Short mmCIF file of C-alpha atoms in Angstrom, two decimals:
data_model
loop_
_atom_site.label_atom_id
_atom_site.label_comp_id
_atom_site.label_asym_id
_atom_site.label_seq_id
_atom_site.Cartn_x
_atom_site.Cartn_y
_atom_site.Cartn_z
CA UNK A 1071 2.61 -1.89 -4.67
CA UNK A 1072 -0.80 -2.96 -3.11
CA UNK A 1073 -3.41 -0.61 -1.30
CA UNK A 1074 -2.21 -2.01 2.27
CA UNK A 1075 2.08 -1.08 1.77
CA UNK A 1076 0.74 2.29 0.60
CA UNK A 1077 -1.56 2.74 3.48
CA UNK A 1078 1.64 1.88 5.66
CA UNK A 1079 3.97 4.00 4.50
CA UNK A 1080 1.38 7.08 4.97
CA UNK A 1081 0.78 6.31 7.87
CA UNK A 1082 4.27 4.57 9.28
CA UNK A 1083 6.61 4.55 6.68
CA UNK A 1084 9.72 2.92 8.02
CA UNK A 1085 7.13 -0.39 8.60
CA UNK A 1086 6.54 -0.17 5.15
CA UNK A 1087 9.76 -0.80 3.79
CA UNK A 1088 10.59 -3.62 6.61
CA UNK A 1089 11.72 -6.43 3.80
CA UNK A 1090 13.42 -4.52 1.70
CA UNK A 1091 16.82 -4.40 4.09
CA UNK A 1092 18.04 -2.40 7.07
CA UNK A 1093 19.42 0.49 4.45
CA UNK A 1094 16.18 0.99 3.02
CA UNK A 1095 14.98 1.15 6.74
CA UNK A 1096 17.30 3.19 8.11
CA UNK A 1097 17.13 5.88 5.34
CA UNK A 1098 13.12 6.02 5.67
CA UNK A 1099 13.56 6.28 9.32
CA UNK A 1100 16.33 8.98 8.76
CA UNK A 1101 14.02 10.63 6.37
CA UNK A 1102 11.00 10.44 8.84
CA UNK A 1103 13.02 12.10 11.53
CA UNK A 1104 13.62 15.07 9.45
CA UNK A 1105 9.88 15.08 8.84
CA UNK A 1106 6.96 13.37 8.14
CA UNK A 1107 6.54 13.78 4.65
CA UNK A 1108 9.94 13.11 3.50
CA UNK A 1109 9.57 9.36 5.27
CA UNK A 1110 6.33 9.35 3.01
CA UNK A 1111 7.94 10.48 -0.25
CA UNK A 1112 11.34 7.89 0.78
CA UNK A 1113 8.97 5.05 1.38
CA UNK A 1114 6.83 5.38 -1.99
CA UNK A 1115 9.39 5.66 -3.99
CA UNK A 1116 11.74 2.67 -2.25
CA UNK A 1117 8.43 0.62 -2.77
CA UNK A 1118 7.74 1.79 -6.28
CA UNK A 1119 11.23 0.87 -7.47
CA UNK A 1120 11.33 -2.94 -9.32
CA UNK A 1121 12.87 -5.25 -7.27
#
């Protein structure tokens, strides 16, 4: 997880999580929706997970 994807995801987080599929997007965009930091806390830990 580098400095920039964190960086993203505070401060847009369904760009952040743009490769990892249209599920992972949708549910951070889902998440943002319902608030702000939920999208951050989806997003961090979607990119934190080993791929």
């Amino acid at each position: 997880m580098s400095f920039l994807r964190v960086l993203l995801a505070i401060l847009f987080p369904p760009l952040s999580v743009i490769d990892r599929g249209c599920g992972s997007v949708l549910i951070v965009f889902l998440l943002t929706l319902c608030g702000w930091v939920p999208g951050v806390i989806g997003a961090l830990v979607i990119l934190n997970k080993n791929s």
